[in-house]
Amino acid sequence: MAISTMLTVFSPNIWVYAVLRFVNGFGRATIGTCALVLSTELVGKKWRGRVGIMSFFGFMLGFLSLPLMAYINRGSSWRILYVWTSIPTMIYCILVRFFVCESPRWLFVRGRREEAISILKRVASIPSTDVNSGGAISMSFSSLPFEEEEEEKKPSNVNIFTTMKVLVEKRWALKRLSAVMAIAFGIGLVYYRMPLALSNLDFNIYLSAAFNALMDLPANLITLFLVDKLSRRNALIGFTALGGISSVLIFALQNMRIGNHGALQLALELISYFSACSAFNMEMIYTIELFPTCVRNSAIAMARQALVLGGVFSPIMVAAGRKNGVWSFGLFGLAIGLMGLFAVGLPETRGSDLCDTMDEEECKDQRSKNDITDRVIVA
């Protein structure tokens, strides 16, 4: 990402520029997925949700820094802007290389047990005598299978192709993946559409854009403080329903010819965008908890791809909505509201341990179903 951004400065024509931006997109998208998964795999379940939400603050601060860079360099060539945006990415590369460690969960799944233990010693400050005995590891990281009986396990040889094959072949995994992708698609329609559709509202477009940009902050704060208290499934359904209802109400107001509803439309638009941001945050944490370590990166990547796919349709529908609001606010409101209902069939994961293999996830899912059955029988 750093190299392609810097090389963009020297683009001789639009075609070279387009190719370099295309390459840049590969790096940026992969970083977003890996950073989220890695940060959550390095902490226990008590902090998993909050650490995951904190990564969204980094995205928000980076996004908010762009207007400042543009203001400082106003009147300068666009090439200078790319120089400024490439500098943080180069610093980031250095910081990651020397200060960020690999996920011990991923190392264990790959059969690199000694490296995993070495990293656990670093992050947990466990004395070497305790590590050699194996007791402290199993006590401090009870969700990681470092027991002696695991010695005989063969390392899992998972690559991008076998990962996708496993996700498709396992019925429960395919069901979960299809659900989170459908939800992400609905969220993406609203998440990317709202900033584009501001010109369709009866309100000052500059103020609308400013208010819209600030909505990321309360969305991140609310999910940060409530992520450990909210049911993942219910919160996702609630946020998508609120976003859908608000969007449909905007369409209804646009068709009412009584008075000026510009301020009310903006308020509903902000609620809808806030709901989409909150739903996106919650779904990323939910997806992390729904899939084991061996396929977690791929599952997150697919969910994010579905989100972006929803964004692909947004400009087309916003343009159509200028003539008929049903194609914009009305249709997108129905989409996010209905897509959110796919969460009904997903298991609740709040407070649960992360699994590392598909077999572990299946066993945990089966135990959960048995517990539900026992409670029903007892009742």
PDB file of N, CA and C in Angstrom, residues 216-291:
ATOM      1  N   ASP A 216     -19.780   8.708  12.681  1.00  0.00           N
ATOM      2  CA  ASP A 216     -18.914   7.573  13.004  1.00  0.00           C
ATOM      3  C   ASP A 216     -18.506   7.585  14.466  1.00  0.00           C
ATOM      4  N   LEU A 217     -18.314   8.774  15.028  1.00  0.00           N
ATOM      5  CA  LEU A 217     -17.841   8.883  16.409  1.00  0.00           C
ATOM      6  C   LEU A 217     -18.839   8.318  17.420  1.00  0.00           C
ATOM      7  N   PRO A 218     -20.107   8.797  17.448  1.00  0.00           N
ATOM      8  CA  PRO A 218     -21.055   8.210  18.404  1.00  0.00           C
ATOM      9  C   PRO A 218     -21.316   6.729  18.146  1.00  0.00           C
ATOM     10  N   ALA A 219     -21.283   6.317  16.876  1.00  0.00           N
ATOM     11  CA  ALA A 219     -21.489   4.891  16.570  1.00  0.00           C
ATOM     12  C   ALA A 219     -20.378   4.043  17.179  1.00  0.00           C
ATOM     13  N   ASN A 220     -19.133   4.508  17.042  1.00  0.00           N
ATOM     14  CA  ASN A 220     -18.008   3.774  17.615  1.00  0.00           C
ATOM     15  C   ASN A 220     -18.033   3.792  19.137  1.00  0.00           C
ATOM     16  N   LEU A 221     -18.388   4.951  19.709  1.00  0.00           N
ATOM     17  CA  LEU A 221     -18.421   5.056  21.169  1.00  0.00           C
ATOM     18  C   LEU A 221     -19.490   4.162  21.781  1.00  0.00           C
ATOM     19  N   ILE A 222     -20.676   4.165  21.192  1.00  0.00           N
ATOM     20  CA  ILE A 222     -21.771   3.358  21.727  1.00  0.00           C
ATOM     21  C   ILE A 222     -21.449   1.880  21.644  1.00  0.00           C
ATOM     22  N   THR A 223     -20.943   1.434  20.495  1.00  0.00           N
ATOM     23  CA  THR A 223     -20.600   0.016  20.365  1.00  0.00           C
ATOM     24  C   THR A 223     -19.414  -0.346  21.247  1.00  0.00           C
ATOM     25  N   LEU A 224     -18.492   0.602  21.488  1.00  0.00           N
ATOM     26  CA  LEU A 224     -17.339   0.335  22.359  1.00  0.00           C
ATOM     27  C   LEU A 224     -17.783   0.053  23.782  1.00  0.00           C
ATOM     28  N   PHE A 225     -18.698   0.861  24.304  1.00  0.00           N
ATOM     29  CA  PHE A 225     -19.107   0.723  25.696  1.00  0.00           C
ATOM     30  C   PHE A 225     -20.200  -0.331  25.913  1.00  0.00           C
ATOM     31  N   LEU A 226     -20.923  -0.664  24.842  1.00  0.00           N
ATOM     32  CA  LEU A 226     -22.026  -1.613  25.004  1.00  0.00           C
ATOM     33  C   LEU A 226     -21.754  -2.982  24.388  1.00  0.00           C
ATOM     34  N   VAL A 227     -20.592  -3.149  23.721  1.00  0.00           N
ATOM     35  CA  VAL A 227     -20.337  -4.388  23.002  1.00  0.00           C
ATOM     36  C   VAL A 227     -20.328  -5.604  23.925  1.00  0.00           C
ATOM     37  N   ASP A 228     -19.905  -5.429  25.178  1.00  0.00           N
ATOM     38  CA  ASP A 228     -19.868  -6.553  26.114  1.00  0.00           C
ATOM     39  C   ASP A 228     -21.194  -6.774  26.827  1.00  0.00           C
ATOM     40  N   LYS A 229     -22.136  -5.861  26.626  1.00  0.00           N
ATOM     41  CA  LYS A 229     -23.428  -5.961  27.302  1.00  0.00           C
ATOM     42  C   LYS A 229     -24.559  -6.353  26.353  1.00  0.00           C
ATOM     43  N   LEU A 230     -24.340  -6.159  25.065  1.00  0.00           N
ATOM     44  CA  LEU A 230     -25.402  -6.421  24.092  1.00  0.00           C
ATOM     45  C   LEU A 230     -25.293  -7.809  23.496  1.00  0.00           C
ATOM     46  N   SER A 231     -26.439  -8.415  23.272  1.00  0.00           N
ATOM     47  CA  SER A 231     -26.483  -9.658  22.508  1.00  0.00           C
ATOM     48  C   SER A 231     -26.082  -9.339  21.076  1.00  0.00           C
ATOM     49  N   ARG A 232     -25.144 -10.092  20.531  1.00  0.00           N
ATOM     50  CA  ARG A 232     -24.666  -9.829  19.169  1.00  0.00           C
ATOM     51  C   ARG A 232     -25.824  -9.894  18.171  1.00  0.00           C
ATOM     52  N   ARG A 233     -26.599 -10.939  18.271  1.00  0.00           N
ATOM     53  CA  ARG A 233     -27.684 -11.172  17.321  1.00  0.00           C
ATOM     54  C   ARG A 233     -28.771 -10.109  17.452  1.00  0.00           C
ATOM     55  N   ASN A 234     -29.215  -9.845  18.674  1.00  0.00           N
ATOM     56  CA  ASN A 234     -30.286  -8.870  18.875  1.00  0.00           C
ATOM     57  C   ASN A 234     -29.844  -7.455  18.510  1.00  0.00           C
ATOM     58  N   ALA A 235     -28.584  -7.119  18.836  1.00  0.00           N
ATOM     59  CA  ALA A 235     -28.076  -5.783  18.499  1.00  0.00           C
ATOM     60  C   ALA A 235     -28.020  -5.590  16.991  1.00  0.00           C
ATOM     61  N   LEU A 236     -27.592  -6.627  16.280  1.00  0.00           N
ATOM     62  CA  LEU A 236     -27.500  -6.531  14.822  1.00  0.00           C
ATOM     63  C   LEU A 236     -28.877  -6.370  14.205  1.00  0.00           C
ATOM     64  N   ILE A 237     -29.831  -7.147  14.678  1.00  0.00           N
ATOM     65  CA  ILE A 237     -31.202  -7.025  14.172  1.00  0.00           C
ATOM     66  C   ILE A 237     -31.772  -5.644  14.497  1.00  0.00           C
ATOM     67  N   GLY A 238     -31.496  -5.163  15.720  1.00  0.00           N
ATOM     68  CA  GLY A 238     -32.017  -3.863  16.140  1.00  0.00           C
ATOM     69  C   GLY A 238     -31.454  -2.712  15.331  1.00  0.00           C
ATOM     70  N   PHE A 239     -30.139  -2.704  15.129  1.00  0.00           N
ATOM     71  CA  PHE A 239     -29.507  -1.622  14.374  1.00  0.00           C
ATOM     72  C   PHE A 239     -29.963  -1.609  12.917  1.00  0.00           C
ATOM     73  N   THR A 240     -30.041  -2.785  12.295  1.00  0.00           N
ATOM     74  CA  THR A 240     -30.476  -2.834  10.889  1.00  0.00           C
ATOM     75  C   THR A 240     -31.954  -2.436  10.752  1.00  0.00           C
ATOM     76  N   ALA A 241     -32.779  -2.835  11.727  1.00  0.00           N
ATOM     77  CA  ALA A 241     -34.200  -2.454  11.688  1.00  0.00           C
ATOM     78  C   ALA A 241     -34.362  -0.946  11.853  1.00  0.00           C
ATOM     79  N   LEU A 242     -33.591  -0.357  12.787  1.00  0.00           N
ATOM     80  CA  LEU A 242     -33.664   1.094  12.996  1.00  0.00           C
ATOM     81  C   LEU A 242     -33.213   1.845  11.755  1.00  0.00           C
ATOM     82  N   GLY A 243     -32.141   1.366  11.131  1.00  0.00           N
ATOM     83  CA  GLY A 243     -31.669   2.003   9.899  1.00  0.00           C
ATOM     84  C   GLY A 243     -32.677   1.891   8.775  1.00  0.00           C
ATOM     85  N   GLY A 244     -33.317   0.728   8.670  1.00  0.00           N
ATOM     86  CA  GLY A 244     -34.314   0.527   7.622  1.00  0.00           C
ATOM     87  C   GLY A 244     -35.541   1.388   7.804  1.00  0.00           C
ATOM     88  N   ILE A 245     -36.039   1.461   9.031  1.00  0.00           N
ATOM     89  CA  ILE A 245     -37.234   2.263   9.314  1.00  0.00           C
ATOM     90  C   ILE A 245     -36.963   3.747   9.052  1.00  0.00           C
ATOM     91  N   SER A 246     -35.800   4.214   9.497  1.00  0.00           N
ATOM     92  CA  SER A 246     -35.454   5.634   9.289  1.00  0.00           C
ATOM     93  C   SER A 246     -35.370   5.967   7.810  1.00  0.00           C
ATOM     94  N   SER A 247     -34.779   5.081   7.039  1.00  0.00           N
ATOM     95  CA  SER A 247     -34.635   5.332   5.599  1.00  0.00           C
ATOM     96  C   SER A 247     -35.991   5.347   4.892  1.00  0.00           C
ATOM     97  N   VAL A 248     -36.864   4.423   5.267  1.00  0.00           N
ATOM     98  CA  VAL A 248     -38.195   4.380   4.655  1.00  0.00           C
ATOM     99  C   VAL A 248     -38.995   5.632   5.021  1.00  0.00           C
ATOM    100  N   LEU A 249     -38.821   6.128   6.246  1.00  0.00           N
ATOM    101  CA  LEU A 249     -39.526   7.341   6.667  1.00  0.00           C
ATOM    102  C   LEU A 249     -39.061   8.560   5.862  1.00  0.00           C
ATOM    103  N   ILE A 250     -37.783   8.588   5.478  1.00  0.00           N
ATOM    104  CA  ILE A 250     -37.295   9.685   4.628  1.00  0.00           C
ATOM    105  C   ILE A 250     -38.043   9.671   3.300  1.00  0.00           C
ATOM    106  N   PHE A 251     -38.198   8.467   2.733  1.00  0.00           N
ATOM    107  CA  PHE A 251     -38.945   8.340   1.477  1.00  0.00           C
ATOM    108  C   PHE A 251     -40.385   8.810   1.645  1.00  0.00           C
ATOM    109  N   ALA A 252     -40.982   8.464   2.789  1.00  0.00           N
ATOM    110  CA  ALA A 252     -42.373   8.881   3.040  1.00  0.00           C
ATOM    111  C   ALA A 252     -42.475  10.399   3.135  1.00  0.00           C
ATOM    112  N   LEU A 253     -41.504  11.038   3.806  1.00  0.00           N
ATOM    113  CA  LEU A 253     -41.535  12.500   3.949  1.00  0.00           C
ATOM    114  C   LEU A 253     -41.339  13.199   2.613  1.00  0.00           C
ATOM    115  N   GLN A 254     -40.520  12.590   1.743  1.00  0.00           N
ATOM    116  CA  GLN A 254     -40.286  13.191   0.439  1.00  0.00           C
ATOM    117  C   GLN A 254     -41.554  13.232  -0.408  1.00  0.00           C
ATOM    118  N   ASN A 255     -42.490  12.357  -0.119  1.00  0.00           N
ATOM    119  CA  ASN A 255     -43.734  12.296  -0.888  1.00  0.00           C
ATOM    120  C   ASN A 255     -44.874  13.051  -0.220  1.00  0.00           C
ATOM    121  N   MET A 256     -44.578  13.680   0.935  1.00  0.00           N
ATOM    122  CA  MET A 256     -45.580  14.519   1.594  1.00  0.00           C
ATOM    123  C   MET A 256     -45.374  15.956   1.143  1.00  0.00           C
ATOM    124  N   ARG A 257     -46.375  16.546   0.611  1.00  0.00           N
ATOM    125  CA  ARG A 257     -46.273  17.889   0.037  1.00  0.00           C
ATOM    126  C   ARG A 257     -46.664  18.984   1.021  1.00  0.00           C
ATOM    127  N   ILE A 258     -46.703  18.616   2.311  1.00  0.00           N
ATOM    128  CA  ILE A 258     -47.141  19.600   3.310  1.00  0.00           C
ATOM    129  C   ILE A 258     -45.909  20.141   4.045  1.00  0.00           C
ATOM    130  N   GLY A 259     -45.553  21.404   3.820  1.00  0.00           N
ATOM    131  CA  GLY A 259     -44.457  22.027   4.541  1.00  0.00           C
ATOM    132  C   GLY A 259     -43.085  21.524   4.092  1.00  0.00           C
ATOM    133  N   ASN A 260     -42.061  22.063   4.781  1.00  0.00           N
ATOM    134  CA  ASN A 260     -40.675  21.708   4.487  1.00  0.00           C
ATOM    135  C   ASN A 260     -40.162  20.762   5.569  1.00  0.00           C
ATOM    136  N   HIS A 261     -39.791  19.559   5.163  1.00  0.00           N
ATOM    137  CA  HIS A 261     -39.347  18.547   6.125  1.00  0.00           C
ATOM    138  C   HIS A 261     -37.835  18.319   6.038  1.00  0.00           C
ATOM    139  N   GLY A 262     -37.090  19.337   5.570  1.00  0.00           N
ATOM    140  CA  GLY A 262     -35.657  19.165   5.370  1.00  0.00           C
ATOM    141  C   GLY A 262     -34.910  18.782   6.632  1.00  0.00           C
ATOM    142  N   ALA A 263     -35.179  19.486   7.736  1.00  0.00           N
ATOM    143  CA  ALA A 263     -34.484  19.200   8.993  1.00  0.00           C
ATOM    144  C   ALA A 263     -34.833  17.810   9.507  1.00  0.00           C
ATOM    145  N   LEU A 264     -36.104  17.431   9.395  1.00  0.00           N
ATOM    146  CA  LEU A 264     -36.526  16.111   9.849  1.00  0.00           C
ATOM    147  C   LEU A 264     -35.914  15.013   8.973  1.00  0.00           C
ATOM    148  N   GLN A 265     -35.843  15.277   7.674  1.00  0.00           N
ATOM    149  CA  GLN A 265     -35.205  14.311   6.771  1.00  0.00           C
ATOM    150  C   GLN A 265     -33.744  14.101   7.141  1.00  0.00           C
ATOM    151  N   LEU A 266     -33.053  15.199   7.458  1.00  0.00           N
ATOM    152  CA  LEU A 266     -31.641  15.086   7.844  1.00  0.00           C
ATOM    153  C   LEU A 266     -31.499  14.291   9.136  1.00  0.00           C
ATOM    154  N   ALA A 267     -32.380  14.539  10.098  1.00  0.00           N
ATOM    155  CA  ALA A 267     -32.319  13.805  11.362  1.00  0.00           C
ATOM    156  C   ALA A 267     -32.499  12.303  11.132  1.00  0.00           C
ATOM    157  N   LEU A 268     -33.462  11.958  10.287  1.00  0.00           N
ATOM    158  CA  LEU A 268     -33.683  10.544   9.978  1.00  0.00           C
ATOM    159  C   LEU A 268     -32.508   9.951   9.203  1.00  0.00           C
ATOM    160  N   GLU A 269     -31.912  10.762   8.317  1.00  0.00           N
ATOM    161  CA  GLU A 269     -30.750  10.291   7.562  1.00  0.00           C
ATOM    162  C   GLU A 269     -29.577  10.008   8.495  1.00  0.00           C
ATOM    163  N   LEU A 270     -29.369  10.884   9.474  1.00  0.00           N
ATOM    164  CA  LEU A 270     -28.281  10.681  10.434  1.00  0.00           C
ATOM    165  C   LEU A 270     -28.525   9.439  11.286  1.00  0.00           C
ATOM    166  N   ILE A 271     -29.773   9.203  11.661  1.00  0.00           N
ATOM    167  CA  ILE A 271     -30.111   8.003  12.432  1.00  0.00           C
ATOM    168  C   ILE A 271     -29.851   6.751  11.604  1.00  0.00           C
ATOM    169  N   SER A 272     -30.229   6.813  10.333  1.00  0.00           N
ATOM    170  CA  SER A 272     -30.031   5.664   9.452  1.00  0.00           C
ATOM    171  C   SER A 272     -28.549   5.370   9.246  1.00  0.00           C
ATOM    172  N   TYR A 273     -27.748   6.420   9.029  1.00  0.00           N
ATOM    173  CA  TYR A 273     -26.312   6.234   8.827  1.00  0.00           C
ATOM    174  C   TYR A 273     -25.641   5.756  10.106  1.00  0.00           C
ATOM    175  N   PHE A 274     -26.046   6.337  11.238  1.00  0.00           N
ATOM    176  CA  PHE A 274     -25.532   5.896  12.540  1.00  0.00           C
ATOM    177  C   PHE A 274     -25.833   4.413  12.771  1.00  0.00           C
ATOM    178  N   SER A 275     -27.039   3.996  12.423  1.00  0.00           N
ATOM    179  CA  SER A 275     -27.427   2.595  12.595  1.00  0.00           C
ATOM    180  C   SER A 275     -26.591   1.678  11.710  1.00  0.00           C
ATOM    181  N   ALA A 276     -26.316   2.119  10.471  1.00  0.00           N
ATOM    182  CA  ALA A 276     -25.500   1.322   9.556  1.00  0.00           C
ATOM    183  C   ALA A 276     -24.074   1.186  10.077  1.00  0.00           C
ATOM    184  N   CYS A 277     -23.517   2.295  10.601  1.00  0.00           N
ATOM    185  CA  CYS A 277     -22.160   2.253  11.166  1.00  0.00           C
ATOM    186  C   CYS A 277     -22.101   1.313  12.361  1.00  0.00           C
ATOM    187  N   SER A 278     -23.087   1.417  13.243  1.00  0.00           N
ATOM    188  CA  SER A 278     -23.121   0.564  14.437  1.00  0.00           C
ATOM    189  C   SER A 278     -23.310  -0.900  14.056  1.00  0.00           C
ATOM    190  N   ALA A 279     -24.185  -1.142  13.079  1.00  0.00           N
ATOM    191  CA  ALA A 279     -24.416  -2.522  12.623  1.00  0.00           C
ATOM    192  C   ALA A 279     -23.151  -3.104  12.001  1.00  0.00           C
ATOM    193  N   PHE A 280     -22.423  -2.279  11.241  1.00  0.00           N
ATOM    194  CA  PHE A 280     -21.169  -2.734  10.643  1.00  0.00           C
ATOM    195  C   PHE A 280     -20.159  -3.122  11.726  1.00  0.00           C
ATOM    196  N   ASN A 281     -20.010  -2.272  12.729  1.00  0.00           N
ATOM    197  CA  ASN A 281     -19.089  -2.578  13.831  1.00  0.00           C
ATOM    198  C   ASN A 281     -19.461  -3.884  14.525  1.00  0.00           C
ATOM    199  N   MET A 282     -20.746  -4.030  14.815  1.00  0.00           N
ATOM    200  CA  MET A 282     -21.208  -5.213  15.530  1.00  0.00           C
ATOM    201  C   MET A 282     -21.056  -6.464  14.672  1.00  0.00           C
ATOM    202  N   GLU A 283     -21.300  -6.342  13.369  1.00  0.00           N
ATOM    203  CA  GLU A 283     -21.211  -7.538  12.535  1.00  0.00           C
ATOM    204  C   GLU A 283     -19.779  -8.033  12.396  1.00  0.00           C
ATOM    205  N   MET A 284     -18.805  -7.122  12.352  1.00  0.00           N
ATOM    206  CA  MET A 284     -17.414  -7.548  12.262  1.00  0.00           C
ATOM    207  C   MET A 284     -17.000  -8.330  13.509  1.00  0.00           C
ATOM    208  N   ILE A 285     -17.405  -7.844  14.682  1.00  0.00           N
ATOM    209  CA  ILE A 285     -17.100  -8.562  15.924  1.00  0.00           C
ATOM    210  C   ILE A 285     -17.837  -9.902  15.946  1.00  0.00           C
ATOM    211  N   TYR A 286     -19.070  -9.903  15.501  1.00  0.00           N
ATOM    212  CA  TYR A 286     -19.886 -11.120  15.460  1.00  0.00           C
ATOM    213  C   TYR A 286     -19.255 -12.164  14.537  1.00  0.00           C
ATOM    214  N   THR A 287     -18.791 -11.735  13.369  1.00  0.00           N
ATOM    215  CA  THR A 287     -18.181 -12.654  12.404  1.00  0.00           C
ATOM    216  C   THR A 287     -16.903 -13.262  12.955  1.00  0.00           C
ATOM    217  N   ILE A 288     -16.111 -12.467  13.669  1.00  0.00           N
ATOM    218  CA  ILE A 288     -14.892 -12.977  14.304  1.00  0.00           C
ATOM    219  C   ILE A 288     -15.220 -14.125  15.249  1.00  0.00           C
ATOM    220  N   GLU A 289     -16.307 -13.986  15.986  1.00  0.00           N
ATOM    221  CA  GLU A 289     -16.670 -14.987  16.990  1.00  0.00           C
ATOM    222  C   GLU A 289     -17.392 -16.187  16.386  1.00  0.00           C
ATOM    223  N   LEU A 290     -17.936 -16.037  15.191  1.00  0.00           N
ATOM    224  CA  LEU A 290     -18.698 -17.129  14.571  1.00  0.00           C
ATOM    225  C   LEU A 290     -17.805 -18.174  13.898  1.00  0.00           C
ATOM    226  N   PHE A 291     -16.578 -17.785  13.547  1.00  0.00           N
ATOM    227  CA  PHE A 291     -15.721 -18.690  12.770  1.00  0.00           C
ATOM    228  C   PHE A 291     -14.412 -18.968  13.510  1.00  0.00           C
TER     229      PHE A 291
END
